Short mmCIF file of C-alpha atoms in Angstrom, two decimals:
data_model
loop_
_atom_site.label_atom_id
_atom_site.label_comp_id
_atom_site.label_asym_id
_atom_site.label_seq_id
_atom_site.Cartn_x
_atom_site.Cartn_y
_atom_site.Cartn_z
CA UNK M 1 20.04 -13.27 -4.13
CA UNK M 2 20.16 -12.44 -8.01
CA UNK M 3 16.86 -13.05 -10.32
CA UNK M 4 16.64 -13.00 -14.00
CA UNK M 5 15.54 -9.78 -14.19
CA UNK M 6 14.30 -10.14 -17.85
CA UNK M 7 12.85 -13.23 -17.47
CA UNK M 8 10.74 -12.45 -14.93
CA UNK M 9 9.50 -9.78 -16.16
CA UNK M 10 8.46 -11.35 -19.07
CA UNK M 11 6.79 -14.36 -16.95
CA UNK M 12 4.80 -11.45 -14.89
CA UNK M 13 3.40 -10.11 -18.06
CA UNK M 14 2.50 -13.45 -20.10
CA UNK M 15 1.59 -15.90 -17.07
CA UNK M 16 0.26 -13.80 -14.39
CA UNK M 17 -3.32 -14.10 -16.09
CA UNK M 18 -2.97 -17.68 -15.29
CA UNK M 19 -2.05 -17.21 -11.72
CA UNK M 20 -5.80 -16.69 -10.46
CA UNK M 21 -8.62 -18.75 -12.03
CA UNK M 22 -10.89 -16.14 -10.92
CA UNK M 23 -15.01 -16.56 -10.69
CA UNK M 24 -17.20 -14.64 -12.59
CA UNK M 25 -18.93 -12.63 -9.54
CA UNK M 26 -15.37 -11.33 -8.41
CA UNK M 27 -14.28 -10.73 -11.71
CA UNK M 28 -17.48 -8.32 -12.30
CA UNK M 29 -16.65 -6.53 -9.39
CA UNK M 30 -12.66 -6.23 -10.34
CA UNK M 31 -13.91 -4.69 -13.59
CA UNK M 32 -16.39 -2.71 -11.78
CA UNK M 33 -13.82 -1.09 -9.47
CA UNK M 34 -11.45 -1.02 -12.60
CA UNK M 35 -13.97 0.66 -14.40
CA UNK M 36 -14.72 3.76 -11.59
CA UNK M 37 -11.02 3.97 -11.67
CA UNK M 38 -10.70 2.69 -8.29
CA UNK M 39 -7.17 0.85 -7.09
CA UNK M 40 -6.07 1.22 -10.89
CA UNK M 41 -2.17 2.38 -9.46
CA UNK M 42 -1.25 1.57 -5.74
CA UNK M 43 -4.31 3.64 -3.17
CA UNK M 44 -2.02 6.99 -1.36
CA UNK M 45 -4.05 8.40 1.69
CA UNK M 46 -3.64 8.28 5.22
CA UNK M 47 -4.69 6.29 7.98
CA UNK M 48 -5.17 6.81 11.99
CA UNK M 49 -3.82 3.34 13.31
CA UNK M 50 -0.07 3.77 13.49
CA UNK M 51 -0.11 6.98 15.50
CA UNK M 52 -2.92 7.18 17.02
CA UNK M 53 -3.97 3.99 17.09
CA UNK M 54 -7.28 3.65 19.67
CA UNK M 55 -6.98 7.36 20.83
CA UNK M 56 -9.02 8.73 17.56
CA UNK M 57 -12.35 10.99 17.33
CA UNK M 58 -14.21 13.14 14.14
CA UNK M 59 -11.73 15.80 15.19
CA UNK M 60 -8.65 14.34 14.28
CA UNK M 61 -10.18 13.04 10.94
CA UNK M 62 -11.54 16.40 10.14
CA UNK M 63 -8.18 17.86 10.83
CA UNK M 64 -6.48 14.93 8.49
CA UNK M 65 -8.05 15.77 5.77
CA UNK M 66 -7.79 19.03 6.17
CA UNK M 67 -3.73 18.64 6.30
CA UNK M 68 -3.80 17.00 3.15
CA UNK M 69 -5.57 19.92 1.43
CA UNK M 70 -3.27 22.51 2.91
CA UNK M 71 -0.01 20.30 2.76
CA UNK M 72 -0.60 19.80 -0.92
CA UNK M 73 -0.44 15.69 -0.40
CA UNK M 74 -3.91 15.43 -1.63
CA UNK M 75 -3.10 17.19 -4.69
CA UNK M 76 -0.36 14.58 -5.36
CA UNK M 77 -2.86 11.56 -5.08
CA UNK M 78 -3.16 11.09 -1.41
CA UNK M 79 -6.88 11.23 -1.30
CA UNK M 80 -8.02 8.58 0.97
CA UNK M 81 -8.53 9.58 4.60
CA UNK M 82 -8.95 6.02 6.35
CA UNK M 83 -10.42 5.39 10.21
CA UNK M 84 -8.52 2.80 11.83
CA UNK M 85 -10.24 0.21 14.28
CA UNK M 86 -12.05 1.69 17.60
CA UNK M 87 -14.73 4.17 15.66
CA UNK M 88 -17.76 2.08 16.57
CA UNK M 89 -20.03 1.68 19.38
CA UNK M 90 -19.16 -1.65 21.49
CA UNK M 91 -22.35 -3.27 20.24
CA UNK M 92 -24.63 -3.21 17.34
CA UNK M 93 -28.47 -0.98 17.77
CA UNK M 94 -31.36 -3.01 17.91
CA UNK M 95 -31.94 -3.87 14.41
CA UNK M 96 -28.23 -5.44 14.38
CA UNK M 97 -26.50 -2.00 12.63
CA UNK M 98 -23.27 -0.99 13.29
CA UNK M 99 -23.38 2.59 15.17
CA UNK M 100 -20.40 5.53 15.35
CA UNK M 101 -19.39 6.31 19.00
CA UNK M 102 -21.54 8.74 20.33
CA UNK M 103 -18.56 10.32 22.49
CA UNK M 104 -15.80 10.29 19.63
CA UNK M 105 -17.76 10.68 16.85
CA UNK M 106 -20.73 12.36 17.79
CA UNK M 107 -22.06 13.73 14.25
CA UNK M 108 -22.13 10.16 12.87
CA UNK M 109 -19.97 8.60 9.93
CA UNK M 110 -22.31 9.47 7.14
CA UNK M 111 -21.66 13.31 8.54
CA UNK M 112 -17.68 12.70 8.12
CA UNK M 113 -17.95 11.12 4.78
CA UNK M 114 -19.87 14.34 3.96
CA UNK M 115 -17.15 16.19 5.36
CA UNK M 116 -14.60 14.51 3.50
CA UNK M 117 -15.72 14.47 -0.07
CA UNK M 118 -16.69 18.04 -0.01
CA UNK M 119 -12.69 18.37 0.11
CA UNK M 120 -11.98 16.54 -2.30
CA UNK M 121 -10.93 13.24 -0.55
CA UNK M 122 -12.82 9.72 -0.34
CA UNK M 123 -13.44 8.04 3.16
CA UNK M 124 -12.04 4.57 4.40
CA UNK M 125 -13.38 2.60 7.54
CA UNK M 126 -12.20 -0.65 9.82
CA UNK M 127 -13.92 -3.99 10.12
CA UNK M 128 -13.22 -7.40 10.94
CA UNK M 129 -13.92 -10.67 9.48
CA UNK M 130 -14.59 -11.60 12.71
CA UNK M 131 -16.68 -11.13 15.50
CA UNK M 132 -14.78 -8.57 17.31
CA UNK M 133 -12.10 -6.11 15.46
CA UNK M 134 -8.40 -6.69 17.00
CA UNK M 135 -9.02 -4.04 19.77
CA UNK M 136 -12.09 -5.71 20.98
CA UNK M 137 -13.71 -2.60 21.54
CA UNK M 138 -15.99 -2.91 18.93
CA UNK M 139 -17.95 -5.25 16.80
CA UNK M 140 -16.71 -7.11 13.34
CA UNK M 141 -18.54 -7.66 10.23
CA UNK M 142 -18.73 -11.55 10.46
CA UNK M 143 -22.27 -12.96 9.83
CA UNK M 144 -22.87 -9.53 8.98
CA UNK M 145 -21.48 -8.47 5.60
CA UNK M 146 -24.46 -8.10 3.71
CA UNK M 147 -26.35 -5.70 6.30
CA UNK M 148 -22.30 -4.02 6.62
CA UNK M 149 -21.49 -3.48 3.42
CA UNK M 150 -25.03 -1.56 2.94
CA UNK M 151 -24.40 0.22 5.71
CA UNK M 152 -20.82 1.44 4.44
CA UNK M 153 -22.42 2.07 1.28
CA UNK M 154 -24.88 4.59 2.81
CA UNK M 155 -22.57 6.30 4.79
CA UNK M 156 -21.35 7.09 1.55
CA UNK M 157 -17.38 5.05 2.53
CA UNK M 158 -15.03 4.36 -0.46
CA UNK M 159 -12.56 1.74 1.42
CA UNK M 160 -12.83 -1.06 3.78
CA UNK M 161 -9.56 -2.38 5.31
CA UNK M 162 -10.88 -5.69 6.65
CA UNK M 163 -9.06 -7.14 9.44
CA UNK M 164 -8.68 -10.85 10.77
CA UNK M 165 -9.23 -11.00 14.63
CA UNK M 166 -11.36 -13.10 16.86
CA UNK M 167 -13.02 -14.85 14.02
CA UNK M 168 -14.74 -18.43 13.85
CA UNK M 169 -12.04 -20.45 12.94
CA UNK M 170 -13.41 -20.96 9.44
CA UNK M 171 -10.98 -20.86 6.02
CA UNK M 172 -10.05 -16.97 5.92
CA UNK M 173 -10.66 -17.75 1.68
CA UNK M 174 -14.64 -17.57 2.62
CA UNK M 175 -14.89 -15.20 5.64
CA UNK M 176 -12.96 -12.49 3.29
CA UNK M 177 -14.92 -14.06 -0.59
CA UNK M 178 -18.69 -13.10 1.90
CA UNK M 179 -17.64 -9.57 2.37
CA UNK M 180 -16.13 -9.16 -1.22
CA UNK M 181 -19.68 -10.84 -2.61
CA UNK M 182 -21.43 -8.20 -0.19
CA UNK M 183 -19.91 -5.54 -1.51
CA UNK M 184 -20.40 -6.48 -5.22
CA UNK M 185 -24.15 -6.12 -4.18
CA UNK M 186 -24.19 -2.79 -3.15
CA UNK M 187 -23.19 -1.52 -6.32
CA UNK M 188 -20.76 1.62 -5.07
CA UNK M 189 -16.98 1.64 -5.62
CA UNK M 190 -15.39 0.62 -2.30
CA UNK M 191 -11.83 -0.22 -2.37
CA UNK M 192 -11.87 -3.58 -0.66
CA UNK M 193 -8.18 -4.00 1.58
CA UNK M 194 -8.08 -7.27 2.42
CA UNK M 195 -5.91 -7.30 6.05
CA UNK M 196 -4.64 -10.77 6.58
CA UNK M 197 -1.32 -10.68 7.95
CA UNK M 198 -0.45 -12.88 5.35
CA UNK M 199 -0.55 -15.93 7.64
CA UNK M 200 -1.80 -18.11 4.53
CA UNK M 201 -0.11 -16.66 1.59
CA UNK M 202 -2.91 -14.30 0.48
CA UNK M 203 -1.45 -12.83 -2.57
CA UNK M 204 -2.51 -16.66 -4.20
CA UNK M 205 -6.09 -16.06 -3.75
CA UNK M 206 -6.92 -12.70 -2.19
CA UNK M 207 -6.85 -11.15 -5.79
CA UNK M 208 -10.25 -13.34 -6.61
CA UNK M 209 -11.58 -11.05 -3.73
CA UNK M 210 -9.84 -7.41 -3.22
CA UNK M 211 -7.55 -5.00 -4.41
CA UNK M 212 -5.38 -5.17 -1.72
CA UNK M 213 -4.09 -7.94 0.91
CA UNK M 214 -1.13 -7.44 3.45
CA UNK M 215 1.68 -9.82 3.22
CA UNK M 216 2.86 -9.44 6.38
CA UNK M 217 2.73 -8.68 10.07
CA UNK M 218 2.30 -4.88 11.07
CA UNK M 219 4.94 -2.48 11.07
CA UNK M 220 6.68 -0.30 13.40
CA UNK M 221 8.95 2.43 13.02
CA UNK M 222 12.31 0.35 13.34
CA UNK M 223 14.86 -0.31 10.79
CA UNK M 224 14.87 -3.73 11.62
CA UNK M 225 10.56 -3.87 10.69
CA UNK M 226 11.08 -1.97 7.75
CA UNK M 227 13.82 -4.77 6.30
CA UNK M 228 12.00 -7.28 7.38
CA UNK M 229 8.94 -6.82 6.36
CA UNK M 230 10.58 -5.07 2.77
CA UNK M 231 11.92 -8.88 2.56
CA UNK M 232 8.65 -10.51 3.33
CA UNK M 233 6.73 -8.47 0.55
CA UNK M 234 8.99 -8.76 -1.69
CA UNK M 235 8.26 -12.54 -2.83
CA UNK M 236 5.20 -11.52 -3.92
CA UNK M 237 5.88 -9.60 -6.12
CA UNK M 238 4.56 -11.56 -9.50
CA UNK M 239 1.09 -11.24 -8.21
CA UNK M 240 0.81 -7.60 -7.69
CA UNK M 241 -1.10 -5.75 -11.01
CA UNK M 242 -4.08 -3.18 -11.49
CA UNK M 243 -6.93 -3.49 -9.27
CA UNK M 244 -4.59 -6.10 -7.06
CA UNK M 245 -1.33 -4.72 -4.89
CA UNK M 246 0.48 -6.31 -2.30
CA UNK M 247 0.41 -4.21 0.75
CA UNK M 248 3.36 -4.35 3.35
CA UNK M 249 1.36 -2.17 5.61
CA UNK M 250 1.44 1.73 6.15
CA UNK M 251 4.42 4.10 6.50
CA UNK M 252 6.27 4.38 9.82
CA UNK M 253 7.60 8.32 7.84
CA UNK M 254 7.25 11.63 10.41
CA UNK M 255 6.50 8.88 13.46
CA UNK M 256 9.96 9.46 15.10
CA UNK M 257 11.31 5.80 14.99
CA UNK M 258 13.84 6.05 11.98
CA UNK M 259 16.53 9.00 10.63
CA UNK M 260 16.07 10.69 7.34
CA UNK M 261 18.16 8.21 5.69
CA UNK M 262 15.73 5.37 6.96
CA UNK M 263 12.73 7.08 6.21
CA UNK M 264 14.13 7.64 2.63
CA UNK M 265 14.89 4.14 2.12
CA UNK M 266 11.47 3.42 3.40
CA UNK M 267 9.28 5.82 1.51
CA UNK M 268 12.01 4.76 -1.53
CA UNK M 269 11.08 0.87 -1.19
CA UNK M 270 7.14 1.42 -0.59
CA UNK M 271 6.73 3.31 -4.03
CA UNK M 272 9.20 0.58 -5.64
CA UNK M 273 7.29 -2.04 -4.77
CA UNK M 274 4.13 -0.58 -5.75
CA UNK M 275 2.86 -0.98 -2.10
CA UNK M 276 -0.11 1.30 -1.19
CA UNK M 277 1.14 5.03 0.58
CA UNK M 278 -0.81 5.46 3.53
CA UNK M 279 0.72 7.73 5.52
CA UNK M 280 0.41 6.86 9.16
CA UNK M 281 1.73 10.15 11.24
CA UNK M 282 0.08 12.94 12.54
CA UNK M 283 -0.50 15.22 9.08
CA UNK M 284 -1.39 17.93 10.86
CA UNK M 285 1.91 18.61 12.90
CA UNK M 286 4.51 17.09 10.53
CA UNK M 287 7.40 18.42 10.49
CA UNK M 288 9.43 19.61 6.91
CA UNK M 289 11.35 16.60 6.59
CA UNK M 290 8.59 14.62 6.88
CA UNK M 291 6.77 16.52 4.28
CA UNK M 292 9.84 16.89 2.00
CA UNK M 293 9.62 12.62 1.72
CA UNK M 294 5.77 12.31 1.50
CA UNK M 295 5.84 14.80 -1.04
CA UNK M 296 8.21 13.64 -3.24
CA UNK M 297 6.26 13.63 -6.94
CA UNK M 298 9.34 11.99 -8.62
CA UNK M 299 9.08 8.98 -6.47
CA UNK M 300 5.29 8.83 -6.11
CA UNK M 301 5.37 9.17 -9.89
CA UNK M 302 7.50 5.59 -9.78
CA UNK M 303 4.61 4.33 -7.32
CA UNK M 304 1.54 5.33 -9.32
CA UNK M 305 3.20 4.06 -12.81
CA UNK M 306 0.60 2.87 -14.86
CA UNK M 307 2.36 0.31 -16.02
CA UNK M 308 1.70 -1.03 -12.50
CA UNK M 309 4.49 -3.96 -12.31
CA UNK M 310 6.37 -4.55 -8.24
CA UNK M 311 9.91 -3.34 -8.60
CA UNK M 312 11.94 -6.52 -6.83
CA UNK M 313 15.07 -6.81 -5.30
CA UNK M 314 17.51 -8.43 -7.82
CA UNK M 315 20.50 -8.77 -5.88
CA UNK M 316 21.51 -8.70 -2.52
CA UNK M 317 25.58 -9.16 -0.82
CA UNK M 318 26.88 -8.19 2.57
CA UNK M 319 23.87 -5.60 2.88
CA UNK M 320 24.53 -3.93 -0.14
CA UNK M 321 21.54 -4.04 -2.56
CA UNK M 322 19.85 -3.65 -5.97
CA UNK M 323 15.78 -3.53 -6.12
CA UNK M 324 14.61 -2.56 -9.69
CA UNK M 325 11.12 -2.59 -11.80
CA UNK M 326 10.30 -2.05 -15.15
CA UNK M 327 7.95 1.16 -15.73
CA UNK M 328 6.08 2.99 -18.75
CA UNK M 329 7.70 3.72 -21.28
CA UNK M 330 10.47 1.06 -21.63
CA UNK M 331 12.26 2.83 -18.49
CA UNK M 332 13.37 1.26 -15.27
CA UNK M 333 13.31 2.76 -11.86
CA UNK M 334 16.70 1.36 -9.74
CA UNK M 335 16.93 1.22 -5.97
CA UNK M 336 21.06 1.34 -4.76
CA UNK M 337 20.21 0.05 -0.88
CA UNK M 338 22.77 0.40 1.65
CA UNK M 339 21.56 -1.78 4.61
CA UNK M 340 25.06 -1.92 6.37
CA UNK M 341 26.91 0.19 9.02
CA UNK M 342 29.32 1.85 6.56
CA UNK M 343 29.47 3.67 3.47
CA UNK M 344 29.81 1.77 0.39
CA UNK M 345 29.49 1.97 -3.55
CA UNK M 346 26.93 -0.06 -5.08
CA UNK M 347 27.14 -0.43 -8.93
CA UNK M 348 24.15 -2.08 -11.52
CA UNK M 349 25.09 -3.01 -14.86
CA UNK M 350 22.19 -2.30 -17.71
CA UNK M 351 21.84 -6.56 -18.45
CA UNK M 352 20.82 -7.16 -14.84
CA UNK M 353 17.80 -4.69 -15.14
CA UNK M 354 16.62 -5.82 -18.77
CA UNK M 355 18.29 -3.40 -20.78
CA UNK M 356 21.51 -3.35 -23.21
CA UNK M 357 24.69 -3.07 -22.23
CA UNK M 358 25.53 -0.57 -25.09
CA UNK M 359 22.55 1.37 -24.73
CA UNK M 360 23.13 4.83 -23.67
CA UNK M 361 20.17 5.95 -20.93
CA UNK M 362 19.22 9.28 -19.09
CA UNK M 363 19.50 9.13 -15.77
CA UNK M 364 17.59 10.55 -13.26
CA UNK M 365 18.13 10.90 -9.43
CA UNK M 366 14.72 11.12 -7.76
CA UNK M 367 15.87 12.65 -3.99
CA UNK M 368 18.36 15.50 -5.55
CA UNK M 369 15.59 15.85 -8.52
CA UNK M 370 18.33 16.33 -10.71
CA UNK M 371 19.93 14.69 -14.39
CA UNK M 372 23.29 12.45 -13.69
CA UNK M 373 23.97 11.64 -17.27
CA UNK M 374 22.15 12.02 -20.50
CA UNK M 375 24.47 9.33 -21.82
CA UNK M 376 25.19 6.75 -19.51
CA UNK M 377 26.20 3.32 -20.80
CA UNK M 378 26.78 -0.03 -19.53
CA UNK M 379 26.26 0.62 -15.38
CA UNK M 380 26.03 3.02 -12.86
CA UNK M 381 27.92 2.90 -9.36
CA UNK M 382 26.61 5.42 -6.41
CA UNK M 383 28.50 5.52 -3.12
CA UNK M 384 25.96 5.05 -0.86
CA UNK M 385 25.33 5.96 2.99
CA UNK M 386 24.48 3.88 5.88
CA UNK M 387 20.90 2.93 5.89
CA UNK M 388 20.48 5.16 2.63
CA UNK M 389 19.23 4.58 -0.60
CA UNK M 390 19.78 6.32 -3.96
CA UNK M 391 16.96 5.91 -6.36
CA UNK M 392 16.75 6.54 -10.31
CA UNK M 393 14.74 6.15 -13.13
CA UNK M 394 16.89 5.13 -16.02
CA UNK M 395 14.98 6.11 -19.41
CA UNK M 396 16.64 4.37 -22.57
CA UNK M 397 17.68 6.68 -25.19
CA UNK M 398 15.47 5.55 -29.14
CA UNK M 399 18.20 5.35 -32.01
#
């Protein structure tokens, strides 16, 4: 597959505005978010459901966040510490509120979020646009947003991922607009993550109502989920923006499913395509390697660009690939993608990533941190391992 790489750029910039007729009440509360600073680059953080999915409690939280602090990933923008589904009493108190388990999370949410800022970090929850969230253990928000949202909003929470489950049956347009109208009224800056599955093409219309929607199914920590679901986001690209990202769900990195290589390519792809970083291991046990990836500033630098545009894939033969984005700057951040069995060189010439053939460019490799050329002209070819990536940033040298 090959895209004008220029000329879709330039359609991103000049027509995206006219993408989404958005109403006034959700553009307020875009520009409200905007305006605290909130989903202004891609949200980094971490979140339970991938490894621990159910089996969660104020401990493991406490510890989370914790591991960020110590690890150093907070410092490097990973600053949201995000409860998955399964936190929540199995029904609402008497006056209709949604309650914290009293075994798991004994000191109440309000507590945690206490716990949480005073490092530092912000605190996400789980609901449903439906009656029950997907594990059925607890409650969802639907034909209760208003009374949710001000309960969030007490607790002092600073991200909702909203999930899809067991709902009425109704247009998934209004169940998610009555939550995003909810939490417009409560006047605090909650990152609204809009968890659809992308079942009905939400990046068309899930940017009138969050900052976030996921294009596809969830993940798991396979090489064959990770290209397919890479392949899924990817068509979205044009919609993605400040305040609005496409989100092909958390990383699978330091969960044990993929080789370095893999989890490379993964963490490599995620930051490309401007996808929010939610790490979904265990923090507090990761291992080096796992570390070494999440904590890669070069290529969280690429993710949290603030000229905020998807990196895409622009070509694609017998498994050998080229992903590239425009960033700050006039540079360009290049993805070399081996998806085959066997070593191979992949080459990208400067006119399929926007820039002039005769123009000399630094280059930059973000996983050996090091300078290839300070004068490189015309392309670049990288032999290129199995399942591996190499990744640059290719900054255009001013006559």
């Amino acid at each position: 597959m090959e895209l004008g790489f220029r000329v879709g750029f330039l359609f991103l910039v000049l027509v995206f505005p006219l993408c989404i007729n958005r109403s006034d009440a959700h553009q307020d509360y875009s520009q409200f978010l905007l305006a605290n600073g909130v989903a202004r680059t891609p949200p980094m953080g971490w979140n339970s459901w991938n490894h621990f999915q159910c089996h969660i409690d104020e401990g493991i939280v406490k510890g989370s966040a914790d591991a960020l602090v110590s690890t150093g990933l907070a410092a490097l923008g990973y600053n949201y510490v995000n409860i998955d589904d399964c936190w929540a009493e199995d029904q609402r108190d008497w006056e209709g509120n949604l309650r914290a388990n009293s075994t798991s999370f004994p000191s109440g949410i309000k507590a945690l979020a206490d716990y949480v800022h005073a490092r530092g970090l912000k605190l996400g929850i789980y609901s449903d646009a439906g009656y029950r969230t997907c594990s059925k253990r607890m409650p969802g928000s639907l034909g209760h947003e208003d009374q949710d949202a001000r309960t969030f909003a007490e607790w002092g929470v600073d991200y909702l991922k909203y999930d899809n489950c067991y709902h009425d049956g109704s247009k998934p347009q209004n169940r998610y607009a009555n939550m995003s109208k909810a939490l417009l009224n409560v006047n605090r800056p909650i990152l609204y993550s809009i968890c659809e599955w992308g079942e009905e093409n939400p990046a068309e219309w899930a940017g009138l109502y969050g900052n976030a929607w996921r294009t596809t199914g969830d993940i798991n920590g396979t090489w064959a989920s990770l290209i397919s679901i890479a392949d899924a986001n990817d068509i979205w690209g044009r919609y993605a923006g400040p305040g609005r990202w496409n989100d092909p769900d958390m990383l699978e990195v330091g969960n044990g499913g993929m080789n370095l290589e893999e989890n490379q390519s993964h963490f490599s792809i995620w930051a490309l395509m401007k996808a929010p970083l939610l790490i979904g291991c265990d923090i507090r046990s990761a291992s080096g390697e796992t570390l070494n990836i999440l904590g890669n500033k070069e290529v969280i630098d690429v993710n949290q660009d603030s000229l905020g545009v998807q990196g895409r894939k622009i070509r694609s033969k017998a498994d050998l690939e080229v992903w590239a984005g425009p960033l700050s700057g006039g540079r360009v951040v290049v993805v070399l993608w081996n998806r085959s069995q066997s070593n191979a060189p992949i080459s990208v010439g400067w006119r399929e990533i926007g820039l002039s053939p005769s123009n000399p460019v630094i280059v930059r490799d973000l996983w050996m941190h090091s300078t290839v050329s300070q004068n490189k002209r015309y392309q670049l070819t990288a032999n290129v391992a199995p399942h591996a990536c190499k990744m640059y940033v290719l900054t255009p040298i001013r006559g």
